[in-house]
Amino acid sequence: MTTAEEMKEEGNTLYKSKEWLKAAAVYTKGIKMDPEHAVLYSNRSAAFLQLLKVQKALADAETCIKLRPTWEKGYFRKGCALEALEKFEQALACFREAAEHNPKNTEVARKIANIARYVNNLKRRSASEQAAPVTTAEDYAEAKKDWKLGVSVAYDVKRVESWAKAQLSEATNNWIAGDMAAYVQFLPGKKDQDGDSIVGQVAVKEAFDSPDTLENCCQFLRQYAQDMSSHAACIVAPKSAIAFPQVWKKSAWKGGNAD
């Protein structure tokens, strides 16, 4: 007689073969045999997510958590479903809860790092859009009062390289989406007072208007980098935002006329 455990193994084989609909059907058979089999709910949640049946994936993840509240996988599945629903802060909370149950899970750690960075970026952009522009030394001194810098982070080449790759990936995605703005992204050498990573982003859409504005902006960016104890910086700007210097007009420019 076929058991729920055998259904799980059959479903796993189908899932690995990317036959997600068949896998979900097999997991369902297993659940009917054993309605309290948390792993089957977890696996079916993953299959449903691949099928873009996000609400069903979320429901299965929540059932998994009820059946095994100390198993990190249920929280991970719920986090993935919430991420697909673009409920990023709720997803981050689920991934962090998963990490509490199993701090050694590297897949969970990657999710936390990626979504925390994305959430911080969203907050930073929102704050930047709402904040008054910093145009004077007095403005900058006032803005710094809201900073909540905490402990220093040791310089690490691998951290810088990983960060640089992430910046290039994000810039490429923004360019493809037609949502590219001129900004400088910093990798701060400090965390905030809660021990979380800081996103250092400065909008520079008017920096390239003239030689004077560019010089003033560079002076500000140097000061900002110093105040943030930054380990690296990356500037991203579409050609449409640059009036000076238009280096691509020189014959030595290898990028051609493309954006």
CSV table of N, CA and C in Angstrom, one decimal, residues 123-124 141-153 188-199 224 227-228:
chain,number,residue,atom,x,y,z
A,123,LYS,N,13.0,52.3,1.3
A,123,LYS,CA,12.8,53.3,2.3
A,123,LYS,C,13.7,54.5,2.0
A,124,ARG,N,14.9,54.3,1.6
A,124,ARG,CA,15.9,55.3,1.3
A,124,ARG,C,15.4,56.2,0.1
A,141,ALA,N,24.3,69.6,7.5
A,141,ALA,CA,24.5,69.4,9.0
A,141,ALA,C,23.1,69.1,9.6
A,142,GLU,N,22.1,69.7,9.1
A,142,GLU,CA,20.7,69.4,9.6
A,142,GLU,C,20.3,67.9,9.3
A,143,ALA,N,20.6,67.5,8.1
A,143,ALA,CA,20.3,66.2,7.6
A,143,ALA,C,21.0,65.1,8.4
A,144,LYS,N,22.2,65.4,8.8
A,144,LYS,CA,23.0,64.4,9.6
A,144,LYS,C,22.5,64.1,10.9
A,145,LYS,N,21.6,65.0,11.5
A,145,LYS,CA,21.0,64.8,12.8
A,145,LYS,C,20.1,63.6,12.8
A,146,ASP,N,19.6,63.2,11.6
A,146,ASP,CA,18.7,62.1,11.5
A,146,ASP,C,19.5,60.8,11.4
A,147,TRP,N,20.8,60.8,11.2
A,147,TRP,CA,21.5,59.6,11.0
A,147,TRP,C,21.6,58.9,12.4
A,148,LYS,N,21.6,57.6,12.3
A,148,LYS,CA,21.7,56.8,13.5
A,148,LYS,C,22.8,55.7,13.3
A,149,LEU,N,24.0,56.2,13.3
A,149,LEU,CA,25.2,55.4,13.0
A,149,LEU,C,25.5,54.6,14.3
A,150,GLY,N,25.9,53.3,14.1
A,150,GLY,CA,26.3,52.4,15.2
A,150,GLY,C,27.7,52.0,15.0
A,151,VAL,N,27.9,50.7,15.2
A,151,VAL,CA,29.2,50.1,15.2
A,151,VAL,C,29.9,50.1,13.8
A,152,SER,N,31.2,50.1,13.8
A,152,SER,CA,31.9,50.0,12.5
A,152,SER,C,31.9,48.6,12.0
A,153,VAL,N,32.1,48.5,10.7
A,153,VAL,CA,32.2,47.2,10.0
A,153,VAL,C,33.6,47.1,9.5
A,188,PRO,N,28.5,51.8,3.3
A,188,PRO,CA,29.0,52.4,4.5
A,188,PRO,C,29.8,51.4,5.3
A,189,GLY,N,30.7,52.0,6.1
A,189,GLY,CA,31.6,51.2,6.9
A,189,GLY,C,31.0,51.1,8.4
A,190,LYS,N,29.7,51.4,8.5
A,190,LYS,CA,29.1,51.3,9.8
A,190,LYS,C,27.7,50.7,9.6
A,191,LYS,N,27.2,50.2,10.7
A,191,LYS,CA,25.8,49.8,10.8
A,191,LYS,C,25.0,50.8,11.5
A,192,ASP,N,23.7,50.7,11.5
A,192,ASP,CA,22.9,51.6,12.3
A,192,ASP,C,22.9,51.2,13.8
A,193,GLN,N,22.2,51.9,14.6
A,193,GLN,CA,22.2,51.7,16.0
A,193,GLN,C,21.5,50.4,16.4
A,194,ASP,N,20.7,49.8,15.5
A,194,ASP,CA,20.0,48.6,15.7
A,194,ASP,C,20.8,47.4,15.2
A,195,GLY,N,22.0,47.7,14.6
A,195,GLY,CA,22.8,46.6,14.1
A,195,GLY,C,22.5,46.2,12.7
A,196,ASP,N,21.6,46.9,12.0
A,196,ASP,CA,21.2,46.6,10.7
A,196,ASP,C,22.1,47.4,9.7
A,197,SER,N,22.2,46.9,8.4
A,197,SER,CA,23.0,47.5,7.4
A,197,SER,C,22.3,48.8,7.0
A,198,ILE,N,23.2,49.8,6.6
A,198,ILE,CA,22.7,51.1,6.2
A,198,ILE,C,22.8,51.1,4.7
A,199,VAL,N,21.8,51.7,4.0
A,199,VAL,CA,21.9,52.0,2.6
A,199,VAL,C,22.3,53.4,2.4
A,224,TYR,N,30.6,63.2,2.4
A,224,TYR,CA,29.6,62.1,2.8
A,224,TYR,C,30.3,60.8,2.9
A,227,ASP,N,32.1,60.8,6.2
A,227,ASP,CA,31.2,60.8,7.4
A,227,ASP,C,30.6,59.4,7.5
A,228,MET,N,30.4,58.7,6.4
A,228,MET,CA,29.8,57.3,6.5
A,228,MET,C,30.8,56.2,6.6
